[in-house]
Each structure stands twice: as structure tokens, then as C-alpha cells.
PDB file of N, CA and C in Angstrom:
ATOM      1  N   UNK O 764     104.653 128.723 130.548  1.00  0.00           N
ATOM      2  CA  UNK O 764     103.871 130.542 131.302  1.00  0.00           C
ATOM      3  C   UNK O 764     104.195 131.272 129.702  1.00  0.00           C
ATOM      4  N   UNK O 765     103.041 132.178 129.968  1.00  0.00           N
ATOM      5  CA  UNK O 765     102.940 132.961 128.834  1.00  0.00           C
ATOM      6  C   UNK O 765     103.571 134.323 129.525  1.00  0.00           C
ATOM      7  N   UNK O 766     103.563 135.856 128.725  1.00  0.00           N
ATOM      8  CA  UNK O 766     104.416 136.847 129.348  1.00  0.00           C
ATOM      9  C   UNK O 766     103.430 137.866 130.235  1.00  0.00           C
ATOM     10  N   UNK O 767     102.033 137.233 130.422  1.00  0.00           N
ATOM     11  CA  UNK O 767     101.492 138.420 131.480  1.00  0.00           C
ATOM     12  C   UNK O 767     101.238 137.075 133.230  1.00  0.00           C
ATOM     13  N   UNK O 768     101.714 136.250 132.582  1.00  0.00           N
ATOM     14  CA  UNK O 768     101.943 135.232 133.060  1.00  0.00           C
ATOM     15  C   UNK O 768     103.928 135.423 134.511  1.00  0.00           C
ATOM     16  N   UNK O 769     104.791 135.938 133.017  1.00  0.00           N
ATOM     17  CA  UNK O 769     105.569 136.137 133.703  1.00  0.00           C
ATOM     18  C   UNK O 769     105.972 137.206 134.628  1.00  0.00           C
ATOM     19  N   UNK O 770     104.440 138.297 133.351  1.00  0.00           N
ATOM     20  CA  UNK O 770     104.651 139.810 134.565  1.00  0.00           C
ATOM     21  C   UNK O 770     104.568 139.359 135.705  1.00  0.00           C
ATOM     22  N   UNK O 771     103.330 139.222 135.592  1.00  0.00           N
ATOM     23  CA  UNK O 771     103.151 138.888 136.996  1.00  0.00           C
ATOM     24  C   UNK O 771     103.161 137.922 138.281  1.00  0.00           C
ATOM     25  N   UNK O 772     104.679 136.801 137.336  1.00  0.00           N
ATOM     26  CA  UNK O 772     105.127 136.615 138.290  1.00  0.00           C
ATOM     27  C   UNK O 772     106.735 137.792 139.018  1.00  0.00           C
ATOM     28  N   UNK O 773     106.905 138.222 138.639  1.00  0.00           N
ATOM     29  CA  UNK O 773     108.216 139.036 138.711  1.00  0.00           C
ATOM     30  C   UNK O 773     107.779 140.052 139.668  1.00  0.00           C
ATOM     31  N   UNK O 774     106.720 140.993 138.999  1.00  0.00           N
ATOM     32  CA  UNK O 774     105.979 141.707 140.277  1.00  0.00           C
ATOM     33  C   UNK O 774     105.923 141.233 141.324  1.00  0.00           C
ATOM     34  N   UNK O 775     104.895 140.213 141.136  1.00  0.00           N
ATOM     35  CA  UNK O 775     104.765 139.101 143.288  1.00  0.00           C
ATOM     36  C   UNK O 775     105.944 138.946 143.739  1.00  0.00           C
ATOM     37  N   UNK O 776     106.607 138.477 142.800  1.00  0.00           N
ATOM     38  CA  UNK O 776     108.424 138.521 143.234  1.00  0.00           C
ATOM     39  C   UNK O 776     108.595 139.482 143.924  1.00  0.00           C
ATOM     40  N   UNK O 777     109.366 141.319 143.643  1.00  0.00           N
ATOM     41  CA  UNK O 777     110.147 141.880 144.250  1.00  0.00           C
ATOM     42  C   UNK O 777     109.047 142.367 145.067  1.00  0.00           C
ATOM     43  N   UNK O 778     107.082 142.343 145.012  1.00  0.00           N
ATOM     44  CA  UNK O 778     106.819 142.158 146.401  1.00  0.00           C
ATOM     45  C   UNK O 778     106.978 141.524 147.134  1.00  0.00           C
ATOM     46  N   UNK O 779     107.125 139.789 146.990  1.00  0.00           N
ATOM     47  CA  UNK O 779     107.040 139.691 148.564  1.00  0.00           C
ATOM     48  C   UNK O 779     108.658 139.668 148.787  1.00  0.00           C
ATOM     49  N   UNK O 780     109.446 140.526 148.205  1.00  0.00           N
ATOM     50  CA  UNK O 780     111.500 140.544 148.785  1.00  0.00           C
ATOM     51  C   UNK O 780     110.978 141.861 149.102  1.00  0.00           C
ATOM     52  N   UNK O 781     109.967 142.597 148.850  1.00  0.00           N
ATOM     53  CA  UNK O 781     110.303 143.900 149.560  1.00  0.00           C
ATOM     54  C   UNK O 781     109.535 143.801 151.174  1.00  0.00           C
ATOM     55  N   UNK O 782     108.316 143.368 150.676  1.00  0.00           N
ATOM     56  CA  UNK O 782     107.093 142.960 152.242  1.00  0.00           C
ATOM     57  C   UNK O 782     108.681 142.212 153.438  1.00  0.00           C
ATOM     58  N   UNK O 783     109.190 140.899 153.033  1.00  0.00           N
ATOM     59  CA  UNK O 783     109.397 140.803 153.763  1.00  0.00           C
ATOM     60  C   UNK O 783     111.061 141.097 154.129  1.00  0.00           C
ATOM     61  N   UNK O 784     111.713 142.638 154.063  1.00  0.00           N
ATOM     62  CA  UNK O 784     112.401 143.149 153.984  1.00  0.00           C
ATOM     63  C   UNK O 784     111.952 143.876 154.568  1.00  0.00           C
ATOM     64  N   UNK O 785     110.814 144.561 154.557  1.00  0.00           N
ATOM     65  CA  UNK O 785     110.364 145.507 155.524  1.00  0.00           C
ATOM     66  C   UNK O 785     109.979 144.745 156.866  1.00  0.00           C
ATOM     67  N   UNK O 786     109.647 144.181 156.555  1.00  0.00           N
ATOM     68  CA  UNK O 786     108.876 142.830 157.945  1.00  0.00           C
ATOM     69  C   UNK O 786     110.378 142.655 158.471  1.00  0.00           C
ATOM     70  N   UNK O 787     110.706 142.320 157.978  1.00  0.00           N
ATOM     71  CA  UNK O 787     112.332 142.241 159.238  1.00  0.00           C
ATOM     72  C   UNK O 787     113.195 143.143 159.618  1.00  0.00           C
ATOM     73  N   UNK O 788     113.201 143.872 158.641  1.00  0.00           N
ATOM     74  CA  UNK O 788     113.608 145.597 159.132  1.00  0.00           C
ATOM     75  C   UNK O 788     112.887 145.619 160.246  1.00  0.00           C
ATOM     76  N   UNK O 789     111.837 146.330 160.445  1.00  0.00           N
ATOM     77  CA  UNK O 789     110.835 146.406 161.663  1.00  0.00           C
ATOM     78  C   UNK O 789     110.320 145.771 162.773  1.00  0.00           C
ATOM     79  N   UNK O 790     111.090 144.421 162.653  1.00  0.00           N
ATOM     80  CA  UNK O 790     110.426 143.344 163.729  1.00  0.00           C
ATOM     81  C   UNK O 790     112.060 143.946 164.753  1.00  0.00           C
ATOM     82  N   UNK O 791     113.326 144.073 163.842  1.00  0.00           N
ATOM     83  CA  UNK O 791     114.337 143.468 164.517  1.00  0.00           C
ATOM     84  C   UNK O 791     114.847 144.932 165.071  1.00  0.00           C
ATOM     85  N   UNK O 792     113.825 145.760 164.560  1.00  0.00           N
ATOM     86  CA  UNK O 792     114.223 147.346 165.244  1.00  0.00           C
ATOM     87  C   UNK O 792     114.109 147.781 166.333  1.00  0.00           C
ATOM     88  N   UNK O 793     114.614 148.792 167.130  1.00  0.00           N
ATOM     89  CA  UNK O 793     115.065 149.006 168.300  1.00  0.00           C
ATOM     90  C   UNK O 793     114.152 148.690 169.325  1.00  0.00           C
ATOM     91  N   UNK O 794     113.511 149.918 168.950  1.00  0.00           N
ATOM     92  CA  UNK O 794     111.701 149.747 169.981  1.00  0.00           C
ATOM     93  C   UNK O 794     110.854 149.135 169.640  1.00  0.00           C
ATOM     94  N   UNK O 795     111.259 148.747 169.088  1.00  0.00           N
ATOM     95  CA  UNK O 795     110.180 147.416 168.475  1.00  0.00           C
ATOM     96  C   UNK O 795     109.662 145.890 168.911  1.00  0.00           C
ATOM     97  N   UNK O 796     108.470 145.915 169.759  1.00  0.00           N
ATOM     98  CA  UNK O 796     108.620 144.529 170.651  1.00  0.00           C
ATOM     99  C   UNK O 796     106.796 143.381 170.154  1.00  0.00           C
ATOM    100  N   UNK O 797     106.296 144.589 168.985  1.00  0.00           N
ATOM    101  CA  UNK O 797     105.172 143.858 169.209  1.00  0.00           C
ATOM    102  C   UNK O 797     104.934 141.640 168.143  1.00  0.00           C
ATOM    103  N   UNK O 798     104.559 140.869 168.863  1.00  0.00           N
ATOM    104  CA  UNK O 798     104.979 140.122 167.399  1.00  0.00           C
ATOM    105  C   UNK O 798     104.849 139.937 166.846  1.00  0.00           C
ATOM    106  N   UNK O 799     102.721 140.507 167.409  1.00  0.00           N
ATOM    107  CA  UNK O 799     101.248 140.064 167.119  1.00  0.00           C
ATOM    108  C   UNK O 799     101.566 140.446 165.344  1.00  0.00           C
ATOM    109  N   UNK O 800     101.651 142.443 165.662  1.00  0.00           N
ATOM    110  CA  UNK O 800     101.051 142.692 164.345  1.00  0.00           C
ATOM    111  C   UNK O 800     102.286 142.058 163.038  1.00  0.00           C
ATOM    112  N   UNK O 801     103.265 141.450 163.539  1.00  0.00           N
ATOM    113  CA  UNK O 801     103.750 140.737 162.377  1.00  0.00           C
ATOM    114  C   UNK O 801     103.811 140.096 161.604  1.00  0.00           C
ATOM    115  N   UNK O 802     103.301 138.745 163.088  1.00  0.00           N
ATOM    116  CA  UNK O 802     103.104 137.584 162.556  1.00  0.00           C
ATOM    117  C   UNK O 802     101.298 137.969 161.399  1.00  0.00           C
ATOM    118  N   UNK O 803     100.649 138.960 162.291  1.00  0.00           N
ATOM    119  CA  UNK O 803      99.402 139.343 161.494  1.00  0.00           C
ATOM    120  C   UNK O 803      99.893 139.671 160.151  1.00  0.00           C
ATOM    121  N   UNK O 804     100.815 140.169 159.878  1.00  0.00           N
ATOM    122  CA  UNK O 804     101.243 141.139 158.571  1.00  0.00           C
ATOM    123  C   UNK O 804     101.438 140.188 157.854  1.00  0.00           C
ATOM    124  N   UNK O 805     102.839 138.969 158.151  1.00  0.00           N
ATOM    125  CA  UNK O 805     103.243 138.075 157.392  1.00  0.00           C
ATOM    126  C   UNK O 805     102.050 136.709 156.669  1.00  0.00           C
ATOM    127  N   UNK O 806     101.048 136.823 158.059  1.00  0.00           N
ATOM    128  CA  UNK O 806     100.007 135.546 157.553  1.00  0.00           C
ATOM    129  C   UNK O 806      99.069 136.579 155.799  1.00  0.00           C
ATOM    130  N   UNK O 807      98.454 137.359 156.184  1.00  0.00           N
ATOM    131  CA  UNK O 807      97.666 138.443 155.469  1.00  0.00           C
ATOM    132  C   UNK O 807      99.117 138.446 154.570  1.00  0.00           C
ATOM    133  N   UNK O 808      99.659 138.541 153.663  1.00  0.00           N
ATOM    134  CA  UNK O 808     100.529 139.221 152.737  1.00  0.00           C
ATOM    135  C   UNK O 808     100.897 137.965 152.317  1.00  0.00           C
ATOM    136  N   UNK O 809     101.218 137.143 152.837  1.00  0.00           N
ATOM    137  CA  UNK O 809     101.533 135.690 151.888  1.00  0.00           C
ATOM    138  C   UNK O 809     100.474 135.217 152.146  1.00  0.00           C
ATOM    139  N   UNK O 810      99.591 135.025 152.169  1.00  0.00           N
ATOM    140  CA  UNK O 810      97.620 134.600 152.224  1.00  0.00           C
ATOM    141  C   UNK O 810      97.499 135.261 150.597  1.00  0.00           C
ATOM    142  N   UNK O 811      97.436 136.991 150.585  1.00  0.00           N
ATOM    143  CA  UNK O 811      97.057 137.544 149.051  1.00  0.00           C
ATOM    144  C   UNK O 811      98.606 136.926 147.971  1.00  0.00           C
ATOM    145  N   UNK O 812      99.569 136.915 148.641  1.00  0.00           N
ATOM    146  CA  UNK O 812     100.585 137.086 147.680  1.00  0.00           C
ATOM    147  C   UNK O 812     100.007 135.062 146.607  1.00  0.00           C
ATOM    148  N   UNK O 813      99.080 134.392 147.937  1.00  0.00           N
ATOM    149  CA  UNK O 813      99.472 133.214 147.293  1.00  0.00           C
ATOM    150  C   UNK O 813      98.272 133.058 146.533  1.00  0.00           C
ATOM    151  N   UNK O 814      97.156 133.708 147.603  1.00  0.00           N
ATOM    152  CA  UNK O 814      95.689 134.020 146.429  1.00  0.00           C
ATOM    153  C   UNK O 814      95.904 134.448 145.081  1.00  0.00           C
ATOM    154  N   UNK O 815      96.782 135.741 144.817  1.00  0.00           N
ATOM    155  CA  UNK O 815      97.095 136.434 143.498  1.00  0.00           C
ATOM    156  C   UNK O 815      98.600 135.352 142.117  1.00  0.00           C
ATOM    157  N   UNK O 816      99.020 134.093 142.857  1.00  0.00           N
ATOM    158  CA  UNK O 816      99.448 133.267 141.880  1.00  0.00           C
ATOM    159  C   UNK O 816      99.836 132.166 142.800  1.00  0.00           C
ATOM    160  N   UNK O 817      98.755 130.272 143.243  1.00  0.00           N
ATOM    161  CA  UNK O 817      99.005 129.651 143.470  1.00  0.00           C
ATOM    162  C   UNK O 817      99.782 129.191 143.488  1.00  0.00           C
ATOM    163  N   UNK O 818     100.298 128.337 142.517  1.00  0.00           N
ATOM    164  CA  UNK O 818     101.639 128.044 142.336  1.00  0.00           C
ATOM    165  C   UNK O 818     102.904 127.807 143.136  1.00  0.00           C
ATOM    166  N   UNK O 819     103.326 129.264 143.138  1.00  0.00           N
ATOM    167  CA  UNK O 819     104.897 130.344 144.094  1.00  0.00           C
ATOM    168  C   UNK O 819     103.841 130.029 145.291  1.00  0.00           C
ATOM    169  N   UNK O 820     102.745 129.505 146.056  1.00  0.00           N
ATOM    170  CA  UNK O 820     102.635 129.465 147.691  1.00  0.00           C
ATOM    171  C   UNK O 820     104.317 129.319 148.472  1.00  0.00           C
ATOM    172  N   UNK O 821     105.274 127.722 148.100  1.00  0.00           N
ATOM    173  CA  UNK O 821     106.235 127.443 148.514  1.00  0.00           C
ATOM    174  C   UNK O 821     106.623 128.865 148.919  1.00  0.00           C
ATOM    175  N   UNK O 822     106.771 129.933 147.423  1.00  0.00           N
ATOM    176  CA  UNK O 822     107.715 130.153 147.501  1.00  0.00           C
ATOM    177  C   UNK O 822     108.108 131.754 148.072  1.00  0.00           C
ATOM    178  N   UNK O 823     106.181 132.444 148.244  1.00  0.00           N
ATOM    179  CA  UNK O 823     106.177 133.012 148.621  1.00  0.00           C
ATOM    180  C   UNK O 823     106.245 133.598 150.181  1.00  0.00           C
ATOM    181  N   UNK O 824     106.111 132.012 150.142  1.00  0.00           N
ATOM    182  CA  UNK O 824     106.260 131.939 152.365  1.00  0.00           C
ATOM    183  C   UNK O 824     107.324 131.938 152.142  1.00  0.00           C
ATOM    184  N   UNK O 825     108.491 130.957 151.953  1.00  0.00           N
ATOM    185  CA  UNK O 825     109.926 131.573 152.534  1.00  0.00           C
ATOM    186  C   UNK O 825     110.296 133.034 152.155  1.00  0.00           C
ATOM    187  N   UNK O 826     110.114 134.019 151.511  1.00  0.00           N
ATOM    188  CA  UNK O 826     111.143 134.461 150.979  1.00  0.00           C
ATOM    189  C   UNK O 826     110.304 135.999 151.722  1.00  0.00           C
ATOM    190  N   UNK O 827     109.521 135.628 152.709  1.00  0.00           N
ATOM    191  CA  UNK O 827     108.814 136.706 153.523  1.00  0.00           C
ATOM    192  C   UNK O 827     109.101 136.804 154.795  1.00  0.00           C
ATOM    193  N   UNK O 828     108.548 134.827 155.199  1.00  0.00           N
ATOM    194  CA  UNK O 828     108.548 134.232 156.233  1.00  0.00           C
ATOM    195  C   UNK O 828     110.791 134.412 156.540  1.00  0.00           C
ATOM    196  N   UNK O 829     111.160 134.156 155.464  1.00  0.00           N
ATOM    197  CA  UNK O 829     113.194 133.968 155.590  1.00  0.00           C
ATOM    198  C   UNK O 829     113.607 135.185 155.312  1.00  0.00           C
ATOM    199  N   UNK O 830     112.833 136.149 154.999  1.00  0.00           N
ATOM    200  CA  UNK O 830     113.377 137.959 155.419  1.00  0.00           C
ATOM    201  C   UNK O 830     113.579 138.103 156.801  1.00  0.00           C
ATOM    202  N   UNK O 831     112.520 137.366 157.848  1.00  0.00           N
ATOM    203  CA  UNK O 831     112.106 137.910 158.865  1.00  0.00           C
ATOM    204  C   UNK O 831     113.722 137.289 159.590  1.00  0.00           C
ATOM    205  N   UNK O 832     113.256 135.854 159.448  1.00  0.00           N
ATOM    206  CA  UNK O 832     114.187 134.680 160.649  1.00  0.00           C
ATOM    207  C   UNK O 832     115.664 135.345 159.226  1.00  0.00           C
ATOM    208  N   UNK O 833     115.850 135.589 158.923  1.00  0.00           N
ATOM    209  CA  UNK O 833     118.056 136.166 158.243  1.00  0.00           C
ATOM    210  C   UNK O 833     117.853 137.077 158.661  1.00  0.00           C
ATOM    211  N   UNK O 834     117.219 138.091 158.959  1.00  0.00           N
ATOM    212  CA  UNK O 834     117.356 139.554 160.560  1.00  0.00           C
ATOM    213  C   UNK O 834     117.508 139.573 161.747  1.00  0.00           C
ATOM    214  N   UNK O 835     116.947 138.618 162.268  1.00  0.00           N
ATOM    215  CA  UNK O 835     116.809 138.038 163.969  1.00  0.00           C
ATOM    216  C   UNK O 835     117.553 137.524 163.949  1.00  0.00           C
ATOM    217  N   UNK O 836     118.653 135.971 163.394  1.00  0.00           N
ATOM    218  CA  UNK O 836     119.300 135.638 163.910  1.00  0.00           C
ATOM    219  C   UNK O 836     120.314 136.540 163.745  1.00  0.00           C
ATOM    220  N   UNK O 837     120.634 137.180 161.988  1.00  0.00           N
ATOM    221  CA  UNK O 837     121.886 137.513 162.079  1.00  0.00           C
ATOM    222  C   UNK O 837     122.199 139.394 163.247  1.00  0.00           C
ATOM    223  N   UNK O 838     121.447 139.982 163.639  1.00  0.00           N
ATOM    224  CA  UNK O 838     121.122 140.609 164.208  1.00  0.00           C
ATOM    225  C   UNK O 838     121.130 140.394 166.036  1.00  0.00           C
ATOM    226  N   UNK O 839     120.157 139.380 166.328  1.00  0.00           N
ATOM    227  CA  UNK O 839     120.714 138.820 168.173  1.00  0.00           C
ATOM    228  C   UNK O 839     120.689 137.310 167.863  1.00  0.00           C
ATOM    229  N   UNK O 840     120.837 136.736 167.211  1.00  0.00           N
ATOM    230  CA  UNK O 840     120.756 135.252 167.353  1.00  0.00           C
ATOM    231  C   UNK O 840     119.182 134.528 167.394  1.00  0.00           C
ATOM    232  N   UNK O 841     117.756 135.558 167.542  1.00  0.00           N
ATOM    233  CA  UNK O 841     117.193 134.622 167.812  1.00  0.00           C
ATOM    234  C   UNK O 841     116.476 133.314 166.698  1.00  0.00           C
ATOM    235  N   UNK O 842     116.572 132.654 166.822  1.00  0.00           N
ATOM    236  CA  UNK O 842     116.987 131.203 166.023  1.00  0.00           C
ATOM    237  C   UNK O 842     115.096 130.507 166.453  1.00  0.00           C
ATOM    238  N   UNK O 843     114.724 131.652 167.320  1.00  0.00           N
ATOM    239  CA  UNK O 843     112.939 130.921 167.821  1.00  0.00           C
ATOM    240  C   UNK O 843     112.308 131.706 166.221  1.00  0.00           C
ATOM    241  N   UNK O 844     112.886 132.683 165.901  1.00  0.00           N
ATOM    242  CA  UNK O 844     112.554 133.629 164.798  1.00  0.00           C
ATOM    243  C   UNK O 844     111.640 132.409 163.539  1.00  0.00           C
ATOM    244  N   UNK O 845     112.462 131.376 163.557  1.00  0.00           N
ATOM    245  CA  UNK O 845     111.798 130.068 163.087  1.00  0.00           C
ATOM    246  C   UNK O 845     110.652 130.494 162.508  1.00  0.00           C
ATOM    247  N   UNK O 846     109.359 130.474 163.710  1.00  0.00           N
ATOM    248  CA  UNK O 846     108.202 130.246 163.446  1.00  0.00           C
ATOM    249  C   UNK O 846     107.711 131.680 162.749  1.00  0.00           C
ATOM    250  N   UNK O 847     107.986 132.837 162.345  1.00  0.00           N
ATOM    251  CA  UNK O 847     108.368 133.363 161.150  1.00  0.00           C
ATOM    252  C   UNK O 847     107.801 132.596 159.846  1.00  0.00           C
ATOM    253  N   UNK O 848     108.974 131.716 159.528  1.00  0.00           N
ATOM    254  CA  UNK O 848     108.852 130.830 158.374  1.00  0.00           C
ATOM    255  C   UNK O 848     107.136 130.249 158.046  1.00  0.00           C
ATOM    256  N   UNK O 849     107.266 129.102 159.757  1.00  0.00           N
ATOM    257  CA  UNK O 849     105.335 128.870 159.885  1.00  0.00           C
ATOM    258  C   UNK O 849     104.306 129.511 159.547  1.00  0.00           C
ATOM    259  N   UNK O 850     104.490 130.397 159.987  1.00  0.00           N
ATOM    260  CA  UNK O 850     103.197 130.973 159.611  1.00  0.00           C
ATOM    261  C   UNK O 850     103.285 132.181 158.945  1.00  0.00           C
ATOM    262  N   UNK O 851     104.078 131.771 157.661  1.00  0.00           N
ATOM    263  CA  UNK O 851     104.152 132.697 156.225  1.00  0.00           C
ATOM    264  C   UNK O 851     104.013 131.237 155.927  1.00  0.00           C
ATOM    265  N   UNK O 852     103.909 129.926 155.418  1.00  0.00           N
ATOM    266  CA  UNK O 852     103.787 128.970 155.183  1.00  0.00           C
ATOM    267  C   UNK O 852     102.110 128.884 155.929  1.00  0.00           C
ATOM    268  N   UNK O 853     101.558 128.720 156.337  1.00  0.00           N
ATOM    269  CA  UNK O 853     100.472 128.824 156.897  1.00  0.00           C
ATOM    270  C   UNK O 853      99.190 129.939 156.312  1.00  0.00           C
ATOM    271  N   UNK O 854      99.470 131.293 156.224  1.00  0.00           N
ATOM    272  CA  UNK O 854      99.151 132.435 154.782  1.00  0.00           C
ATOM    273  C   UNK O 854      99.288 131.370 153.992  1.00  0.00           C
ATOM    274  N   UNK O 855     100.635 132.028 153.940  1.00  0.00           N
ATOM    275  CA  UNK O 855     100.762 130.954 151.905  1.00  0.00           C
ATOM    276  C   UNK O 855      98.912 130.221 152.092  1.00  0.00           C
ATOM    277  N   UNK O 856      99.822 129.267 152.399  1.00  0.00           N
ATOM    278  CA  UNK O 856      98.789 127.947 152.029  1.00  0.00           C
ATOM    279  C   UNK O 856      96.963 127.954 152.273  1.00  0.00           C
ATOM    280  N   UNK O 857      97.013 129.137 153.114  1.00  0.00           N
ATOM    281  CA  UNK O 857      95.012 129.728 153.318  1.00  0.00           C
ATOM    282  C   UNK O 857      94.946 130.073 152.730  1.00  0.00           C
ATOM    283  N   UNK O 858      95.647 130.875 151.695  1.00  0.00           N
ATOM    284  CA  UNK O 858      95.116 131.261 150.271  1.00  0.00           C
ATOM    285  C   UNK O 858      95.042 130.118 149.304  1.00  0.00           C
ATOM    286  N   UNK O 859      95.867 129.263 149.471  1.00  0.00           N
ATOM    287  CA  UNK O 859      95.921 128.383 148.160  1.00  0.00           C
ATOM    288  C   UNK O 859      94.548 127.869 148.535  1.00  0.00           C
ATOM    289  N   UNK O 860      93.981 127.841 149.889  1.00  0.00           N
ATOM    290  CA  UNK O 860      93.246 127.200 150.129  1.00  0.00           C
ATOM    291  C   UNK O 860      91.251 127.828 149.753  1.00  0.00           C
ATOM    292  N   UNK O 861      91.383 129.564 150.054  1.00  0.00           N
ATOM    293  CA  UNK O 861      90.763 130.070 149.411  1.00  0.00           C
ATOM    294  C   UNK O 861      90.285 129.787 148.485  1.00  0.00           C
ATOM    295  N   UNK O 862      91.629 130.184 147.645  1.00  0.00           N
ATOM    296  CA  UNK O 862      91.662 130.423 145.970  1.00  0.00           C
ATOM    297  C   UNK O 862      90.253 129.337 145.166  1.00  0.00           C
ATOM    298  N   UNK O 863      90.565 127.385 146.134  1.00  0.00           N
ATOM    299  CA  UNK O 863      90.317 126.524 145.631  1.00  0.00           C
ATOM    300  C   UNK O 863      89.056 126.301 145.558  1.00  0.00           C
ATOM    301  N   UNK O 864      88.726 126.729 147.424  1.00  0.00           N
ATOM    302  CA  UNK O 864      87.231 125.649 148.044  1.00  0.00           C
ATOM    303  C   UNK O 864      86.910 127.045 148.027  1.00  0.00           C
ATOM    304  N   UNK O 865      87.137 127.917 148.616  1.00  0.00           N
ATOM    305  CA  UNK O 865      85.857 129.020 149.315  1.00  0.00           C
ATOM    306  C   UNK O 865      85.418 129.781 147.687  1.00  0.00           C
ATOM    307  N   UNK O 866      86.813 130.845 147.247  1.00  0.00           N
ATOM    308  CA  UNK O 866      85.839 130.626 146.443  1.00  0.00           C
ATOM    309  C   UNK O 866      86.997 130.741 144.648  1.00  0.00           C
ATOM    310  N   UNK O 867      85.788 130.303 144.610  1.00  0.00           N
ATOM    311  CA  UNK O 867      86.142 129.170 143.257  1.00  0.00           C
ATOM    312  C   UNK O 867      85.694 130.113 142.057  1.00  0.00           C
TER     313      UNK O 867
END
């Protein structure tokens, strides 16, 4: 990788961590019970990050979905939140597909 792509990687990595952290905090907050909005945001952000840097689509999905999963397991023992990782992978590889085959 060159300097420009190194910088792009680090910026997107920080963005993915911030988004994953915020979504995890929102999802586990006391008065929040709207899973559909979290799923939509997970799909959207993983799609965008993977569209911008498709080589690391797997990493964006693990970071965004992983934060939500970890927060849910730690705060409430909810292992069903592993679905967040699946939706993050769906969004990430949809972004890769869109970049490769739809928007050339």
C-alpha cells in the first residue's frame, strides 16, 4: 500500500471503531428497543466502508458487528446479538458487489 491508501485505511478503521462503539452503546442503552434501526445502520455503515475500501470488507464487518455483539453479551448476556455480525457481513459484501458489478 502507498501513503495515500495507508491514511485512508487508518481513517476508515477509526471510523469503523467509532461507529461500532456508538451503535453498541445505543443498542444496549436502557430505553432503547428498536432493533430495526440498528440493523439498518449496521447495513448502511458496513456498506459504505466496504464501498470505499473493498479489500478490508471483512474487517469492517467484524469491527462494526463485533462491537454490538460484545456490548450485548457483556451487558445482558444476549448471545443472539451475533446476528449483528451477520448483518454487518451482508452490508459489507453488498458494498463490494455494488462497487465491482453495479458501479464500475
